[in-house]
Short mmCIF file of C-alpha atoms in Angstrom, two decimals:
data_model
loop_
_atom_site.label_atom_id
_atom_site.label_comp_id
_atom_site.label_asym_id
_atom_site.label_seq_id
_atom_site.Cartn_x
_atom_site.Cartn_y
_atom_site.Cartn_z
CA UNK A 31 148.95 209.07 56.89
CA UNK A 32 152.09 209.96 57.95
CA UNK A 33 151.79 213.47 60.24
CA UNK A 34 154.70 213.75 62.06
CA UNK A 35 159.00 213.20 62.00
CA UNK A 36 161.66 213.78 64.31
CA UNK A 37 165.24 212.25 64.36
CA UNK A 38 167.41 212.44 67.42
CA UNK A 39 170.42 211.29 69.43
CA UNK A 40 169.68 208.26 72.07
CA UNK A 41 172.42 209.28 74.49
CA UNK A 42 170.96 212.41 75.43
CA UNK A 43 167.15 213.09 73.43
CA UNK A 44 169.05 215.66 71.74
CA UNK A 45 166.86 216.48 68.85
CA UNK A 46 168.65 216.18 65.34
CA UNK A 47 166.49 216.68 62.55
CA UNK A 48 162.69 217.35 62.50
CA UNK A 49 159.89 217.67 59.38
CA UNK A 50 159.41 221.85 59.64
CA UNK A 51 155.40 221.53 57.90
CA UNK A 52 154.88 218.58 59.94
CA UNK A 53 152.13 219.07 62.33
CA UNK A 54 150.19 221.70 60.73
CA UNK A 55 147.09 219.80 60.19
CA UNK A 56 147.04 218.22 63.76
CA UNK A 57 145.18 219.36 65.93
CA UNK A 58 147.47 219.48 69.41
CA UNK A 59 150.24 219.27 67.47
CA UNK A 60 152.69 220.97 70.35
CA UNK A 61 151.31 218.38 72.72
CA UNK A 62 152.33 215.95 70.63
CA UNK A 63 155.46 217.09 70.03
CA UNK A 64 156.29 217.33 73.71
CA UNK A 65 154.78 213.72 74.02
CA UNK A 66 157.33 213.10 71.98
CA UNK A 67 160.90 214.93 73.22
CA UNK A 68 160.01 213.15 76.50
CA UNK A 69 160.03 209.70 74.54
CA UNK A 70 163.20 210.61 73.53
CA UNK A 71 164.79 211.98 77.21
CA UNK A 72 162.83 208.58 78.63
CA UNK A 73 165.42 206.76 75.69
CA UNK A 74 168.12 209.18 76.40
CA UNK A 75 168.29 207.83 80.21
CA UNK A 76 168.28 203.59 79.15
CA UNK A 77 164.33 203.51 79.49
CA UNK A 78 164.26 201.56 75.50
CA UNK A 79 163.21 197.86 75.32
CA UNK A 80 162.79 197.47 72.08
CA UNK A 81 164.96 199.20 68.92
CA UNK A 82 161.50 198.94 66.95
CA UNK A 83 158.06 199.67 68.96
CA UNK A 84 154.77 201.54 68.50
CA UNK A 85 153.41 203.11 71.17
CA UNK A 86 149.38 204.87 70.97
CA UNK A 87 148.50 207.76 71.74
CA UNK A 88 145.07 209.51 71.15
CA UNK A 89 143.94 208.88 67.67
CA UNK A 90 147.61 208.32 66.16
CA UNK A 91 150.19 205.57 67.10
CA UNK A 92 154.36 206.83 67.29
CA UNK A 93 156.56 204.00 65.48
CA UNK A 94 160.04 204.37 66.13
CA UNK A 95 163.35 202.76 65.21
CA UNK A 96 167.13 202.98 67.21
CA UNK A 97 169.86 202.00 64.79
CA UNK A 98 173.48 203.59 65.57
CA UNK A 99 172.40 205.56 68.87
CA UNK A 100 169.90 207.52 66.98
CA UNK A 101 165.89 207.38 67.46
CA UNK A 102 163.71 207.61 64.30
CA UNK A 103 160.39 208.31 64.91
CA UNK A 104 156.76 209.40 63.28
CA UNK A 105 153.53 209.71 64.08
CA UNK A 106 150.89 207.99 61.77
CA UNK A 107 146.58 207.61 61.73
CA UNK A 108 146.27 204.14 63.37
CA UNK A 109 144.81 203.10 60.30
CA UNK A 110 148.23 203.91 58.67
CA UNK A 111 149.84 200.44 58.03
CA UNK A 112 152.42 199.58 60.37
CA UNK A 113 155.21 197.81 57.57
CA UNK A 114 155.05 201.32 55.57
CA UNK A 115 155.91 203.15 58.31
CA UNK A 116 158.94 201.23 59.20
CA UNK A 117 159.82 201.21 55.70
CA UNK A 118 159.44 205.23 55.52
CA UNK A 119 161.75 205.28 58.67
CA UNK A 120 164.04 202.74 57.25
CA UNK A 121 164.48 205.09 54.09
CA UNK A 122 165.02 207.81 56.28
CA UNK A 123 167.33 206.06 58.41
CA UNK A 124 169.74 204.92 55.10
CA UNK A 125 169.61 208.73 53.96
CA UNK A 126 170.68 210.24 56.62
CA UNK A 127 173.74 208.22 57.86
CA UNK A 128 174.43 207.67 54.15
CA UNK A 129 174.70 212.44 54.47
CA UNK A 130 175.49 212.81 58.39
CA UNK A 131 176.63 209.61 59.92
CA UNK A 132 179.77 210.84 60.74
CA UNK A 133 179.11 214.19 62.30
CA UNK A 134 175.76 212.86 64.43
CA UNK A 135 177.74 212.23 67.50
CA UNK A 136 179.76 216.05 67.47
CA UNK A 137 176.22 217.76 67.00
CA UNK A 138 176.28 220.39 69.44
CA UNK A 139 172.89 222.44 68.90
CA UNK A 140 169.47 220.84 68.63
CA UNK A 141 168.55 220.63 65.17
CA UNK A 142 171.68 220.40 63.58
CA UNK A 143 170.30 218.56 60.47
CA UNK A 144 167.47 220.85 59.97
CA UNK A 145 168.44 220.66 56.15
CA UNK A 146 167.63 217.17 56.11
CA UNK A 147 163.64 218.23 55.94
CA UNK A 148 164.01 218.28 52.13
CA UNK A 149 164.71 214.50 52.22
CA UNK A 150 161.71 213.70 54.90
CA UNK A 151 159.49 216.02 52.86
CA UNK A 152 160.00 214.12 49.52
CA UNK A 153 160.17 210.76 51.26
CA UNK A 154 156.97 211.58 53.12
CA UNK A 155 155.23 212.55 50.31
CA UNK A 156 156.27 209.28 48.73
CA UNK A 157 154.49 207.53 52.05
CA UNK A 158 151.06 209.50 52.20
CA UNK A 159 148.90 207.57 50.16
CA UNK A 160 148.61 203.75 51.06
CA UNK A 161 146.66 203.13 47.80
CA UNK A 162 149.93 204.20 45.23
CA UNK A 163 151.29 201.57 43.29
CA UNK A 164 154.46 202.03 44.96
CA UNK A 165 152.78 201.29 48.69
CA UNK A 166 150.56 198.43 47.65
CA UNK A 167 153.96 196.64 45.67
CA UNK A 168 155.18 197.51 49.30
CA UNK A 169 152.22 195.40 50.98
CA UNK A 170 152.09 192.97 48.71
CA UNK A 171 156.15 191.87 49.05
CA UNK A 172 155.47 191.82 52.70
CA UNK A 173 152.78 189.47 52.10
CA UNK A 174 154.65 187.36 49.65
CA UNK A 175 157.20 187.16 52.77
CA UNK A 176 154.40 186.31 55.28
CA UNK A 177 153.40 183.68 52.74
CA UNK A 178 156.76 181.76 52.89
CA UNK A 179 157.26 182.16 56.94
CA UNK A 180 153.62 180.27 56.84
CA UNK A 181 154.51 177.53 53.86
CA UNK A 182 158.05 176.49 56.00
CA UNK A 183 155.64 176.46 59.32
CA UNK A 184 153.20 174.36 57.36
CA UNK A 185 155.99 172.53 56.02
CA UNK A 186 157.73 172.02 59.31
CA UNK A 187 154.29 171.13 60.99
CA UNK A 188 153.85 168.53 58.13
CA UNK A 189 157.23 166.99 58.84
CA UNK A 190 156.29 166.66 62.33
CA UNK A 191 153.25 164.52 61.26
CA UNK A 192 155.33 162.68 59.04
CA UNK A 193 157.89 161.65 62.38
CA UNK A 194 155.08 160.72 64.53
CA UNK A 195 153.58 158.94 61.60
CA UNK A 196 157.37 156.97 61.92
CA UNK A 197 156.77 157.14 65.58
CA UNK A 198 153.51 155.57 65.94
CA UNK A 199 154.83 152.44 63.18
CA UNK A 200 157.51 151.72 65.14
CA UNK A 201 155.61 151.77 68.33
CA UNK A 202 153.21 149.65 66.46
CA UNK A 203 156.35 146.95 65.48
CA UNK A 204 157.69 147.07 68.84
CA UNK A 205 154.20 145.77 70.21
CA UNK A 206 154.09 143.07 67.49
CA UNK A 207 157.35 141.89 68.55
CA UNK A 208 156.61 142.17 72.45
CA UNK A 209 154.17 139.99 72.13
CA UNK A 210 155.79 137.58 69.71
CA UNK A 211 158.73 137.87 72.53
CA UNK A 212 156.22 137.04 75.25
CA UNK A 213 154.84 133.72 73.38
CA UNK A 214 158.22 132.54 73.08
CA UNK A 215 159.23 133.18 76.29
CA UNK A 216 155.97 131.41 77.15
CA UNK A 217 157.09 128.12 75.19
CA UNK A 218 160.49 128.34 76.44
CA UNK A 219 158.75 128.02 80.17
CA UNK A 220 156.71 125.24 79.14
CA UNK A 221 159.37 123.39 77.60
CA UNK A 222 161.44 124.05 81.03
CA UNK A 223 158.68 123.36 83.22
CA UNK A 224 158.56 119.89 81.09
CA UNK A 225 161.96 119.22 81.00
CA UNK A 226 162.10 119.46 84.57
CA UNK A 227 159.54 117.59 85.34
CA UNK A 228 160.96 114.50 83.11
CA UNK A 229 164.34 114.83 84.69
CA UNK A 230 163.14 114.74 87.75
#
């Protein structure tokens, strides 16, 4: 279940938009919270490896996406599946550089988007239960694209048996013909060594 969602700048942790219920049914929520603004000043100073990563912390994991100098994160149950909560942040993400992508880099104040909650409200709602039909058509297209990835590995691992298949026949003709090489060069020695020996 998603429980918490804050949006903010990269290139200085300012904080741009954050749910305003979020947090009211965690316990520690302010310590999480704080967890999190530090994430964001530890991004803020170049200290980001990845643009997508999940990071643990007590009984909840933080998944957060960069895209366009600005971090969006939440704060899920670990059992929450990892693919919807990219795909609530990618939502989130679209809507709000679709609305503020031009005026994210003149914010001034912390919070500047605060109206934005409406949007991660409804969206979040949308994200709660893993069981909707909406979430498990969500789950089930990622596993129709896990399913290809493995047929074209299978596929590709197949066509590797199929060159060493090629590989081992013509290994197998080149032997043949060594030692058909190796009799005639045999008979040629012979007939040589007799020639040789006549002429002599």
């Amino acid at each position: 279940m998603v429980k918490l969602t804050m949006i903010a700048r990269v290139t200085d942790g300012l904080p741009l938009a954050e749910g305003l219920d979020d947090g009211r049914d965690i316990k520690d929520a302010e310590f999480y919270k704080q967890q999190v603004k530090a994430l964001f000043k530890n991004l803020s100073r170049g200290h980001n490896e990845a643009s997508r990563m999940s990071i643990e912390t007590g009984p909840y994991v933080f998944h957060y996406i960069i895209e366009g100098r600005v971090c969006y994160l939440t704060m899920c149950d670990r059992a929450y599946p990892k693919k919807l909560a990219y795909q609530y942040l990618e939502e989130l993400r679209n809507e709000f550089e679709r609305v503020n992508g031009s005026q994210i880099e003149t914010a001034a104040r912390p919070y500047a988007f605060i109206k934005f909650d409406t949007f991660m409200q409804k969206t979040k709602k949308l994200y709660q239960d893993t069981h909707t039909q909406r979430n498990i058509a969500k789950l089930n297209d990622e596993l129709y694209e896990v399913h290809q990835i493995m047929t074209r590995n299978v596929q590709e691992v197949l066509g590797v048996g199929e060159q060493l298949d090629q590989v081992s026949q013509m290994s197998s003709r080149l032997s043949s013909e060594s030692r058909i090489y190796a009799d005639k060069a045999r008979d040629l020695n012979r007939q040589v060594s007799h020639f040789a020996a006549s002429s002599t």
